[in-house]
Short mmCIF file of C-alpha atoms and ligand atoms in Angstrom, two decimals:
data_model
loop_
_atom_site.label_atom_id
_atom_site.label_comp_id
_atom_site.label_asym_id
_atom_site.label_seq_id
_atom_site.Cartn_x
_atom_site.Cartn_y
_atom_site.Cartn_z
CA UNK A 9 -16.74 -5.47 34.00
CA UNK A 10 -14.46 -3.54 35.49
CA UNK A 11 -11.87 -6.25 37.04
CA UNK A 12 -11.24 -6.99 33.25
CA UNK A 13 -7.65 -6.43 31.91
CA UNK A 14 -7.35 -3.95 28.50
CA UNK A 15 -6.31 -7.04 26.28
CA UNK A 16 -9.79 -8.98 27.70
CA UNK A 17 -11.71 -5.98 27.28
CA UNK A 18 -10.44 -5.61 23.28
CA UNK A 19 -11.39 -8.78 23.23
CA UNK A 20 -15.18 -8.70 24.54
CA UNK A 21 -15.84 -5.30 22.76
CA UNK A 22 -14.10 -4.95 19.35
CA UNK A 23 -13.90 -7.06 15.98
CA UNK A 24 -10.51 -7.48 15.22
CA UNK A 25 -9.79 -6.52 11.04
CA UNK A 26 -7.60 -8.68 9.04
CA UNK A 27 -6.44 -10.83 12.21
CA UNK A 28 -5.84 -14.49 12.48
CA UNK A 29 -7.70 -15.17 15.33
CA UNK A 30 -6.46 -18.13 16.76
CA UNK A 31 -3.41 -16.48 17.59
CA UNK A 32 -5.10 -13.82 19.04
CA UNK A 33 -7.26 -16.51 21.57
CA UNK A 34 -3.83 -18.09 22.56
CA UNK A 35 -1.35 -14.74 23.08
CA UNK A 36 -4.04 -12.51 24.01
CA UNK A 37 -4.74 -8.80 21.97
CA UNK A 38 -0.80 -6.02 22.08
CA UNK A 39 -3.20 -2.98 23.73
CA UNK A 40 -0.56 -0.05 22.44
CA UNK A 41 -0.29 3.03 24.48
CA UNK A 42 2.39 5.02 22.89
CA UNK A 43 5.19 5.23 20.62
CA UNK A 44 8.68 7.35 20.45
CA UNK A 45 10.37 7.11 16.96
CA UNK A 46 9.72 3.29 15.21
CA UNK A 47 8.96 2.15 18.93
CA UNK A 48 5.68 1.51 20.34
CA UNK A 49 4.71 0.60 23.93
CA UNK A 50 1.95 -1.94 25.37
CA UNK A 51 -0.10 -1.22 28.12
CA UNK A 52 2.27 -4.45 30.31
CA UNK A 53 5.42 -1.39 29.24
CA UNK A 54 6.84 -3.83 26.73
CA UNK A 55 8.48 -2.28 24.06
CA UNK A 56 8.65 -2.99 20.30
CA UNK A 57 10.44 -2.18 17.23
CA UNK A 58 8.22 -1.77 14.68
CA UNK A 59 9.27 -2.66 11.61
CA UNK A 60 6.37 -2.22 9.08
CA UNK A 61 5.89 1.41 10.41
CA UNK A 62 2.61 1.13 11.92
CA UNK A 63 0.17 -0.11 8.79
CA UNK A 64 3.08 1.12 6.13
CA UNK A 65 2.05 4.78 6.66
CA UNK A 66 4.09 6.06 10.17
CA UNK A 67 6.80 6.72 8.08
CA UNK A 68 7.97 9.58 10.89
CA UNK A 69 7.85 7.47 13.47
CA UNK A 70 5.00 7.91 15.97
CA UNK A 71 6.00 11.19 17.66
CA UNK A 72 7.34 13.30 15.11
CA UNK A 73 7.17 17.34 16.80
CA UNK A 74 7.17 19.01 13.76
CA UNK A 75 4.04 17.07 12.96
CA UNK A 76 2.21 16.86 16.02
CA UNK A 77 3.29 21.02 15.82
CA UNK A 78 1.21 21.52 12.77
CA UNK A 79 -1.75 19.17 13.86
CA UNK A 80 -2.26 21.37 16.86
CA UNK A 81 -1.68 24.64 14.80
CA UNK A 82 -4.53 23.61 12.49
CA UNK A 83 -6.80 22.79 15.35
CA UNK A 84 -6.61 25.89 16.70
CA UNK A 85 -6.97 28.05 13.65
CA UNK A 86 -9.87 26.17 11.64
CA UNK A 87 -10.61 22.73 13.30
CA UNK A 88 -12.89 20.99 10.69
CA UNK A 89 -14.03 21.34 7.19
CA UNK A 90 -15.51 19.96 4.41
CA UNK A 91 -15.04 20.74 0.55
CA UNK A 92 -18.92 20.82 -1.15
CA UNK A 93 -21.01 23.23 -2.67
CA UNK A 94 -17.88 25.43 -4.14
CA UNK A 95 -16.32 25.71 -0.81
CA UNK A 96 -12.89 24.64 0.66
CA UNK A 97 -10.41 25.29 3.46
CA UNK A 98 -7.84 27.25 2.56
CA UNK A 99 -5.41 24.24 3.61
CA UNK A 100 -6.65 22.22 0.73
CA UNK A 101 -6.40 24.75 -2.14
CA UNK A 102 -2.68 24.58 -0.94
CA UNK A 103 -1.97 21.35 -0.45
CA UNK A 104 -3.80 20.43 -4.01
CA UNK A 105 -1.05 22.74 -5.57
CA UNK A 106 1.58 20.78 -3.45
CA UNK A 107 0.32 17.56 -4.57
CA UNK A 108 0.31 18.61 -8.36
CA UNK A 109 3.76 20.30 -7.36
CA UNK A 110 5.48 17.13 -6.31
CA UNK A 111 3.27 14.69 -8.81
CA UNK A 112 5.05 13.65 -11.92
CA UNK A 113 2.49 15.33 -14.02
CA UNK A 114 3.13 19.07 -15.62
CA UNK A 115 -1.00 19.71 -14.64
CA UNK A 116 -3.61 17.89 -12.84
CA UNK A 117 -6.75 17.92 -10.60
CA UNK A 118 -6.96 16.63 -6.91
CA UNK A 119 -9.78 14.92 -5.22
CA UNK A 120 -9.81 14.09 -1.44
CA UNK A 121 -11.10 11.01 0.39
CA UNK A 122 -10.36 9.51 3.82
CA UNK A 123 -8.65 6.20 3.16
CA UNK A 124 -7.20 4.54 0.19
CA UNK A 125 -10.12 2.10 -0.40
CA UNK A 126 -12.43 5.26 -0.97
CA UNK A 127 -9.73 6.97 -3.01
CA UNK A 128 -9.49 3.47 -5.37
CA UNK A 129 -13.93 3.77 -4.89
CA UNK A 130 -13.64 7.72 -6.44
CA UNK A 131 -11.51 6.89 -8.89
CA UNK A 132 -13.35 3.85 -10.48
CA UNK A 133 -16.55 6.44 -10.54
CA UNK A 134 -15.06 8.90 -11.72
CA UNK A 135 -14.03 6.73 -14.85
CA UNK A 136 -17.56 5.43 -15.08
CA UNK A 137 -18.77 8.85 -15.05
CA UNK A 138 -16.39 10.50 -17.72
CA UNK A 139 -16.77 7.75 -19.75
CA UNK A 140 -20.65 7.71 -20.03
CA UNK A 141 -20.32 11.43 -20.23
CA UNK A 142 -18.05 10.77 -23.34
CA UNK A 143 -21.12 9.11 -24.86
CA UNK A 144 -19.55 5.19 -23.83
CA UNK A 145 -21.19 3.90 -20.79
CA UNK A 146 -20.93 0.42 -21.81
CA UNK A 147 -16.29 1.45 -20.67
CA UNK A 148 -17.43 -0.35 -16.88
CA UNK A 149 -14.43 -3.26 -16.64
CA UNK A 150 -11.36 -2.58 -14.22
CA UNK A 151 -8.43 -4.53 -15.00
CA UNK A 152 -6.14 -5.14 -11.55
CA UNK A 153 -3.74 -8.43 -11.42
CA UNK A 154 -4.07 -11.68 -9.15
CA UNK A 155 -2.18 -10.76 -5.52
CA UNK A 156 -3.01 -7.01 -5.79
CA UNK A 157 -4.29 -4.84 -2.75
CA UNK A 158 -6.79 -1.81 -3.78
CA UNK A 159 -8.66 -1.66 -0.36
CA UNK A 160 -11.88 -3.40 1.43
CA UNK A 161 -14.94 -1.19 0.12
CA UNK A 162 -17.11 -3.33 -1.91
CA UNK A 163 -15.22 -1.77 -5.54
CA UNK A 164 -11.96 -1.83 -4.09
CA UNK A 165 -12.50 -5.54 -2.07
CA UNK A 166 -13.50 -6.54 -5.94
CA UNK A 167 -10.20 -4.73 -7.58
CA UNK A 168 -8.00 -6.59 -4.92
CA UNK A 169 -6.91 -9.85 -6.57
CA UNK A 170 -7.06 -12.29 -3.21
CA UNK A 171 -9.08 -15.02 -2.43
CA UNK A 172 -10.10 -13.92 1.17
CA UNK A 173 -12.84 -11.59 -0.81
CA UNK A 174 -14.90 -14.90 -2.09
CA UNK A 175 -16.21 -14.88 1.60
CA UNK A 176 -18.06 -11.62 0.75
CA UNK A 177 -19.15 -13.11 -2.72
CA UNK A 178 -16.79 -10.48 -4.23
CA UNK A 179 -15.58 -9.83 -6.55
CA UNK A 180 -18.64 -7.79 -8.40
CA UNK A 181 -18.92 -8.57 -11.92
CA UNK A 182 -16.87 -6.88 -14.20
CA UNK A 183 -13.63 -7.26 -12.23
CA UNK A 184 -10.83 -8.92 -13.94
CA UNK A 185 -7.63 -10.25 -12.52
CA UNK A 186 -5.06 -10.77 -14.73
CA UNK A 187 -1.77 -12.81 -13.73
CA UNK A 188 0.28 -11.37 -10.93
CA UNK A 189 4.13 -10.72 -12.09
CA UNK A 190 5.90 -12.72 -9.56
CA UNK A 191 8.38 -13.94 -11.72
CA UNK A 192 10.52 -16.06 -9.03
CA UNK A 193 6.31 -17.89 -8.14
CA UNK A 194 4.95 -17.99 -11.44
CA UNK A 195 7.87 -17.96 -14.01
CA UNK A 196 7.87 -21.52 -15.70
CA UNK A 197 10.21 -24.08 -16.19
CA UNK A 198 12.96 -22.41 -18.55
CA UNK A 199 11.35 -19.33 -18.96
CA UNK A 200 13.57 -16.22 -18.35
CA UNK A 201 12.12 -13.13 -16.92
CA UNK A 202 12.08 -11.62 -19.82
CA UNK A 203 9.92 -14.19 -21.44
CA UNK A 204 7.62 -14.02 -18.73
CA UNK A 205 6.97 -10.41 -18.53
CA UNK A 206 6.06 -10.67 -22.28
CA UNK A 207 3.30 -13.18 -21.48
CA UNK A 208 2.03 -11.16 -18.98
CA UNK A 209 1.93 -8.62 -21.72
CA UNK A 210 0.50 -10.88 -23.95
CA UNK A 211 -2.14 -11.89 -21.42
CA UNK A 212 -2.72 -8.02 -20.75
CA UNK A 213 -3.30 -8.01 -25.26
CA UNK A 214 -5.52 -11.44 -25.03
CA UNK A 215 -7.68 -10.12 -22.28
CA UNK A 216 -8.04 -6.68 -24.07
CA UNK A 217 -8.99 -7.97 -27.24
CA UNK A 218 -11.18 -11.26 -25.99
CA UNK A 219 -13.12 -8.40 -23.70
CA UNK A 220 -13.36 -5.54 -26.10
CA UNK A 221 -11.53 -2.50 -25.43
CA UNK A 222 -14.29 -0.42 -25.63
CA UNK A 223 -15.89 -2.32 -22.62
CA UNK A 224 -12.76 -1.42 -20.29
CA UNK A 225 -12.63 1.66 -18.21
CA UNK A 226 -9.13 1.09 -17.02
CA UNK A 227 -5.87 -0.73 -15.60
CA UNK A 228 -4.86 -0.10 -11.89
CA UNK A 229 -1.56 -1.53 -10.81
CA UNK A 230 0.74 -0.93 -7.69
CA UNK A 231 4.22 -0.24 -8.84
CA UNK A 232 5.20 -2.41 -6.42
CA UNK A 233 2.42 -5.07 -5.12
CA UNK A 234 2.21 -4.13 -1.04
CA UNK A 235 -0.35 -6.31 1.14
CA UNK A 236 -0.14 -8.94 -1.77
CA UNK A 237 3.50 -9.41 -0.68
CA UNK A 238 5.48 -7.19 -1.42
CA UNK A 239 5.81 -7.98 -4.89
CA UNK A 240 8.13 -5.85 -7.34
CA UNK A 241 7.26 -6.16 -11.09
CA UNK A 242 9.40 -8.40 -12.99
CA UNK A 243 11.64 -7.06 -15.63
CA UNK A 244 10.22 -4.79 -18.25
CA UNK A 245 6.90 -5.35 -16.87
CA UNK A 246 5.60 -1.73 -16.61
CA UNK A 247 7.44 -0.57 -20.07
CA UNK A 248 5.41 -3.71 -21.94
CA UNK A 249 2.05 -3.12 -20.90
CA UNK A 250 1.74 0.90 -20.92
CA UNK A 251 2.21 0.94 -24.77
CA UNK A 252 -0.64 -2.04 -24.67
CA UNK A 253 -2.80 0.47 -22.50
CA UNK A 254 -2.14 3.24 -24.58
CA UNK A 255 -2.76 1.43 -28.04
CA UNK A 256 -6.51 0.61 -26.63
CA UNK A 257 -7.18 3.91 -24.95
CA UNK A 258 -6.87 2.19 -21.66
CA UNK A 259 -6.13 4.55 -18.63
CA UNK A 260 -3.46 3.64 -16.37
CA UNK A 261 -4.03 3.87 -12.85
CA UNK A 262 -0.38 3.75 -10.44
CA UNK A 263 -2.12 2.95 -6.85
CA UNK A 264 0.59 4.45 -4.75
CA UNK A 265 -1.18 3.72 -1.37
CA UNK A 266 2.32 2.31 -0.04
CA UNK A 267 4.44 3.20 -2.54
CA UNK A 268 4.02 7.01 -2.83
CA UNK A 269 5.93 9.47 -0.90
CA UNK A 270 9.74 7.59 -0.70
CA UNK A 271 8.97 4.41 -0.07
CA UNK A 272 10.84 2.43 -2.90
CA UNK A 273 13.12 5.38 -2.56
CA UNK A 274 12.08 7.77 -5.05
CA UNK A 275 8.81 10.14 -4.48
CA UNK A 276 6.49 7.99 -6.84
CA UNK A 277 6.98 4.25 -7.25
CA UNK A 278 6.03 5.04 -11.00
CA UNK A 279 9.40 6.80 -11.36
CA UNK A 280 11.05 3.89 -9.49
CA UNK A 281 9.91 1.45 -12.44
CA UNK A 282 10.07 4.54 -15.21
CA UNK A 283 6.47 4.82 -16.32
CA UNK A 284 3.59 7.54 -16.73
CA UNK A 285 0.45 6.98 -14.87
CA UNK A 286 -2.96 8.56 -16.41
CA UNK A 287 -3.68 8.84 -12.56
CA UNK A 288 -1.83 8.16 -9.00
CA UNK A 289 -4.30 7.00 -6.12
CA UNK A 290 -2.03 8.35 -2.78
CA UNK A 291 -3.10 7.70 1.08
CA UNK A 292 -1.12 5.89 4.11
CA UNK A 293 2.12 8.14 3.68
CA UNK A 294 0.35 10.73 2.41
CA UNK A 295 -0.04 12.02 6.13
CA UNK A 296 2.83 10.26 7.33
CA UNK A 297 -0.20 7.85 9.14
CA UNK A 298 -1.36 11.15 11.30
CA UNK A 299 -4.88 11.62 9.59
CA UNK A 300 -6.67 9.42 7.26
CA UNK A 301 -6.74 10.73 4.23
CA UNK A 302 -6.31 9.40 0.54
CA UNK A 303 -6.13 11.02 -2.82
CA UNK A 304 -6.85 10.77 -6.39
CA UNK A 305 -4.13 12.86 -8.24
CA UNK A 306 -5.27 12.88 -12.02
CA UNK A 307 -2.60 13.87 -14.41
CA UNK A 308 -3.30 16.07 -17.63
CA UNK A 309 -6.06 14.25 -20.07
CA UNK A 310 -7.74 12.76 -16.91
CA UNK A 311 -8.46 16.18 -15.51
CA UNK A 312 -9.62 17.76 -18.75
CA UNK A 313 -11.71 14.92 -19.65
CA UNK A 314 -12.64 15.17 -16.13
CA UNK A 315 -13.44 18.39 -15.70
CA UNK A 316 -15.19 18.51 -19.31
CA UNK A 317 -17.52 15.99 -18.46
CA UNK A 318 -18.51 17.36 -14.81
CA UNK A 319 -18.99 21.09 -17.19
CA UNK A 320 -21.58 18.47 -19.17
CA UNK A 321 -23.69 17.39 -16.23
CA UNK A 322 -22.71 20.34 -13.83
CA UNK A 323 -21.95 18.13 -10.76
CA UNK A 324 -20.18 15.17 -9.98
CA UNK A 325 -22.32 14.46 -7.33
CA UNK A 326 -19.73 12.58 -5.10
CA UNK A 327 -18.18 13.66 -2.07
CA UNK A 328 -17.31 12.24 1.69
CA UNK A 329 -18.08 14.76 4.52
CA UNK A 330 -14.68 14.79 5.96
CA UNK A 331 -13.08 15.03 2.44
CA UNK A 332 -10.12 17.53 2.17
CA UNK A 333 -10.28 18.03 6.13
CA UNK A 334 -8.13 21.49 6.71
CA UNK A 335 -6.32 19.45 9.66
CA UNK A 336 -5.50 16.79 7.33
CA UNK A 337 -4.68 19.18 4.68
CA UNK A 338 -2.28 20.56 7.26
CA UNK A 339 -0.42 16.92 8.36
CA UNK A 340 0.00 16.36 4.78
CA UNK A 341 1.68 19.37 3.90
CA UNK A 342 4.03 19.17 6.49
CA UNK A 343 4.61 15.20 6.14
CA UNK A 344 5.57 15.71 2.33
CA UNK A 345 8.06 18.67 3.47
CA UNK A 346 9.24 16.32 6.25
CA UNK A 347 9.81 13.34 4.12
CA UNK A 348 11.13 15.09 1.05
CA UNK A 349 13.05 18.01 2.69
CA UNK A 350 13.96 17.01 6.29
CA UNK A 351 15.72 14.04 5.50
CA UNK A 352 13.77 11.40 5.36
CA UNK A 353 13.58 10.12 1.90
CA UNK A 354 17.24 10.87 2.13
CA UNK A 355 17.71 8.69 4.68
CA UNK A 356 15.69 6.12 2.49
CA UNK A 357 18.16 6.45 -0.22
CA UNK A 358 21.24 6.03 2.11
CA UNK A 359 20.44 3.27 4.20
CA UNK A 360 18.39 1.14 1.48
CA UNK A 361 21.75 -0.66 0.49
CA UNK A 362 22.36 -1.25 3.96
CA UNK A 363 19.18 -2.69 4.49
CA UNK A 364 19.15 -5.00 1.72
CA UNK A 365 22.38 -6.16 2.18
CA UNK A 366 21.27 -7.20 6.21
CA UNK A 367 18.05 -8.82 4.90
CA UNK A 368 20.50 -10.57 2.28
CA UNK A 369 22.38 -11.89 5.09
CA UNK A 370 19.94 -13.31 6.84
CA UNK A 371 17.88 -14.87 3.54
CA UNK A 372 20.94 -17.19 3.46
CA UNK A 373 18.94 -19.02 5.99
CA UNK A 374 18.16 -22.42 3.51
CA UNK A 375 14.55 -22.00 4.35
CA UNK A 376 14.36 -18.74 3.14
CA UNK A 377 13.36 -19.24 -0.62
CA UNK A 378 13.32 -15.05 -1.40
CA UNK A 379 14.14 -12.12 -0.86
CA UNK A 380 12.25 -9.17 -2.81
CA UNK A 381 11.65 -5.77 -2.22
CA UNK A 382 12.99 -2.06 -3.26
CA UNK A 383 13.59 0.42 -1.25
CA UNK A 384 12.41 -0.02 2.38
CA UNK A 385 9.60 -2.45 1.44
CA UNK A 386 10.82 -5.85 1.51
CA UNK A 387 9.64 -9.63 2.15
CA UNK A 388 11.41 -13.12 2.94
CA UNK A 389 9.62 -15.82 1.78
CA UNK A 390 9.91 -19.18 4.00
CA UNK A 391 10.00 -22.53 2.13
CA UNK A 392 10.51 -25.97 3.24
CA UNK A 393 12.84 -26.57 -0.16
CA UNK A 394 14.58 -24.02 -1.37
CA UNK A 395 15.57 -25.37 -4.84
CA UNK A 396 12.16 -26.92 -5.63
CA UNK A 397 10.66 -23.55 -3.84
CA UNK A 398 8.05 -25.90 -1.89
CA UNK A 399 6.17 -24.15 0.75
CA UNK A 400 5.66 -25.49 4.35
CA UNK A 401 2.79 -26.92 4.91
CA UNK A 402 -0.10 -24.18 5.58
CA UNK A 403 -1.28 -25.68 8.68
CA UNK A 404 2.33 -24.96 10.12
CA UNK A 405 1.24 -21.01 9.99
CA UNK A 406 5.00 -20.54 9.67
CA UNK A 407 4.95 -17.00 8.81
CA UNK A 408 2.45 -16.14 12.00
CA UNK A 409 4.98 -18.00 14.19
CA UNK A 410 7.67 -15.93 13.05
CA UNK A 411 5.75 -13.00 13.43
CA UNK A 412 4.34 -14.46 16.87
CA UNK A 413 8.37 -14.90 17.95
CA UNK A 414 9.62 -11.54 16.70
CA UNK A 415 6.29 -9.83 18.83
CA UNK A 416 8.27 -11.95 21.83
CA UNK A 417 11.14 -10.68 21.07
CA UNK A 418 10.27 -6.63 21.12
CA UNK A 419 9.96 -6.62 17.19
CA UNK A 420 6.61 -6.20 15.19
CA UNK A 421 6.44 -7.82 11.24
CA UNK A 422 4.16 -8.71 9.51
CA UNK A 423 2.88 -12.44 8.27
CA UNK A 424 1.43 -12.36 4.58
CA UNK A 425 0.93 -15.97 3.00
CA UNK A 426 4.59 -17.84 3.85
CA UNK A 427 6.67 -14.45 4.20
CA UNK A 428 7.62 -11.92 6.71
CA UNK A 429 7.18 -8.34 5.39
CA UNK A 430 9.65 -5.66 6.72
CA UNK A 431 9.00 -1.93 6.11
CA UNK A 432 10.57 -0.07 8.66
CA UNK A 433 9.64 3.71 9.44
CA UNK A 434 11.96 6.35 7.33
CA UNK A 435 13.71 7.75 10.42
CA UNK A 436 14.87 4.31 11.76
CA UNK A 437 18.57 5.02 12.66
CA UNK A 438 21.48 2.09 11.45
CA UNK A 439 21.39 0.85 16.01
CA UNK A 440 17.90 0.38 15.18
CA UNK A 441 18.22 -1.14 11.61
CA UNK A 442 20.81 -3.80 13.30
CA UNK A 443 18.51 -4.70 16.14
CA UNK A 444 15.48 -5.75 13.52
CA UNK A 445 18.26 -7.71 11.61
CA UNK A 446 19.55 -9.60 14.89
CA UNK A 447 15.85 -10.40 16.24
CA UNK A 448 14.55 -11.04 12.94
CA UNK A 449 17.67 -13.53 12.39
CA UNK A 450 16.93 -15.05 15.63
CA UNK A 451 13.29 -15.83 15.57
CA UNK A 452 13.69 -17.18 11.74
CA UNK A 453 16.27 -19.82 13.57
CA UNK A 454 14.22 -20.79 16.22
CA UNK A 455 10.70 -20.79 14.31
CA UNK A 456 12.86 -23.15 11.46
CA UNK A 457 13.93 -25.59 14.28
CA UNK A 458 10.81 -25.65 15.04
CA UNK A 459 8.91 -26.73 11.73
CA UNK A 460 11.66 -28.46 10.25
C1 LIG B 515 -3.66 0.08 2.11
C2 LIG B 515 -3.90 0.13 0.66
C3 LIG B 515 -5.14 0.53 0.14
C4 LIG B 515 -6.31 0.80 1.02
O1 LIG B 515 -6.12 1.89 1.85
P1 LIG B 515 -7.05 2.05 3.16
O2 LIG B 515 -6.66 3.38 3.67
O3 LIG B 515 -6.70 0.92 4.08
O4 LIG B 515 -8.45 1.98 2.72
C5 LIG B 515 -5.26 0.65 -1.22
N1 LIG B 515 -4.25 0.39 -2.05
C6 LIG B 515 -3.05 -0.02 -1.59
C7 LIG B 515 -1.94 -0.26 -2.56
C8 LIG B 515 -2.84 -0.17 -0.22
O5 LIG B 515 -1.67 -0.60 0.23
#
């Protein structure tokens, strides 16, 4: 099958993940070859801006030197490794101590996986474990909210608060989805933000009590909701339920998949919103998207009670072969230096205004109904009424024709529900920021004349 072009043969030989596939049968498969900076390049040598960095995580751009540098290094000095039976590269015993380094926490204890799903996995059995090894096995519940994305393994899938998992008869029992805190969605007639976060902390309280604390082995939360739709909490929302948390012995889990490492413009989303994690669950910028790797950083009391528990039983038998890879090890070193000493968190920080105030400028489109974001993580929502905030009709697909018409156009974004989710690469230069604003301006005017 030879005489078959690259886009047919993706299409004969691989599943396509999270891909609407209708779209896919009518514009045919992107086959990507390369990429310099946020560009990539097709195998037809069409080029595209990518704005949402790869999958969130190519927060370099996709030929960074400095990185590519210290990938090779590491190959050539120790090429593969794992870290069982007492033994680990020497890259990982460093890059533990950078991760504790640059955590918020004064001490803690690392623990490597390959992806942020298994990193969400570990940390859920690691609470099991400590907690049955504290004498309460009966602590199994996980607490996430409604629109939250923890990952795709069958514990994560169930942690992830969207309705696409019912297809796998997910969630497992004992997964509980409390409200999600989009106040501009879910905020009710009269109700002020501030009203609303406290009945999502009220909710948190009712849940807590109705469930029995002692039945709950923790809250995980994104600081800022990613795949959900880029979701930032609403007012207060973090500083009324830790106190809840803490009152019922509940540890609090910051899932920093996306937000970790500069995206909402500080190192940790949990500084962003001001509040102390028990743990911090890091991956896609973690490695600046060169290696997969996630991580399960657990702060102080975590590690102790950790730690004391694995003294109890002597193991904690749990462990991926490729966990704590030296060449990973090495990427992620170097990413943190290059995104926290190189520039490009500082280039975050400078250019986020500039950023929001372009995306501002276009949401004055009258079918956009919001804007939301921090940082460089942002979404517009689309709406057929703006004051009544009524969506178009689903069957439209209006998001995946904007998406579909920026691809056209030499831009990449991402669809989720009715928005269009922008988060551009950390490197992308203010020629580059104004061509995503004029393209992205341009397809939301011709997709609206469209539907409307
Ligand atoms: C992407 C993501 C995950 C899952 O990470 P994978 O590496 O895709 O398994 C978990 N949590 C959050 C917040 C994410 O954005």
């Amino acid at each position: 099958m030879t005489d078959l072009s690259w886009e047919q043969k993706a299409d004969a030989y691989s599943l396509y993940g999270f891909t609407d596939l209708p779209s896919v049968h009518d514009r045919g498969a992107v086959v990507v070859t390369h990429g310099e900076g946020p560009y990539i390049f097709d195998t037809q040598g069409r080029k595209y801006l990518d704005a949402n960095s790869g999958l969130w995580n190519m927060v370099a751009g996709f030929d960074h030197p400095g990185l590519i540098a210290a990938a090779q290094a590491q190959y050539a000095r120790f090429s593969g490794y794992h870290a069982f039976f007492g033994r680990m590269s020497d890259q990982t015993v460093l890059l533990s101590e950078k991760l504790v380094e640059v955590s918020p926490f004064d001490r803690g204890r690392v623990f490597y996986t390959n992806s942020g799903s298994e990193a969400n996995d570990t940390m859920v059995k690691m609470l099991w474990f400590l907690h049955a090894a504290e004498g309460k096995p009966q602590r199994r519940k996980i607490l996430t909210r409604m629109n939250a994305y923890h990952g795709v393994t069958a514990v994560s899938a169930s942690m992830t608060g969207k309705p696409y998992n019912s297809v796998f008869g997910l969630p497992l029992p004992g997964f509980i989805h409390l409200s999600c805190p989009h106040y501009w969605r879910f905020g009710q007639e009269g109700e002020t933000e501030e009203q609303f976060t406290a009945r999502m902390a009220a909710e948190l309280e009712a849940t807590i009590l109705k469930e029995g604390a002692d039945t709950i082995a923790a809250f995980f939360a994104e600081p800022v909701m990613g795949a959900g739709g880029v979701i930032p909490p609403s007012k207060g929302y973090f500083q009324a339920v830790a106190p809840i948390l803490r009152k019922y012995g509940i540890p609090l889990i910051s899932d920093e998949v996306i937000c970790g490492f500069g995206r909402t413009g500080n190192t940790w989303g949990c500084e962003t919103y001001d509040f102390m994690p028990d743990a911090i669950i890091s991956s896609k910028n973690l490695t600046a998207g060169l290696f997969p790797m996630g991580t399960v950083i657990l702060g102080p009391d975590l590690a102790d009670r950790m730690q004391a528990a694995v003294e109890t039983i002597e193991e904690f038998p749990h462990g991926f072969t490729a966990s704590g890879h030296p060449v990973g090890c090495a990427i992620a070193l170097k990413a943190i230096d290059v995104v926290m000493n190189e520039g490009l968190a500082e280039n975050v920080n400078r250019l986020a205004p500039r950023l929001e105030a372009g995306l501002a400028e276009i949401a004055q489109n009258p079918n956009i109904g919001e804007l939301r974001g921090v940082g460089y993580m942002w979404a517009l929502e689309a709406v057929k009424d703006r004051a009544t905030k009524t969506p178009f009709d689903g069957s439209l697909s209006v998001s995946e024709r904007i998406a579909n018409t920026c691809t056209d156009m030499g831009l990449i974004c991402r669809p989720l529900g009715q928005s269009v989710v922008l988060c551009p690469p950390f490197i992308l230069t203010e020629p580059q920021m104004d061509e995503m604003f004029e393209k992205l301006d341009k397809a939301l005017k011709k997709v609206f004349a469209e539907v409307a």
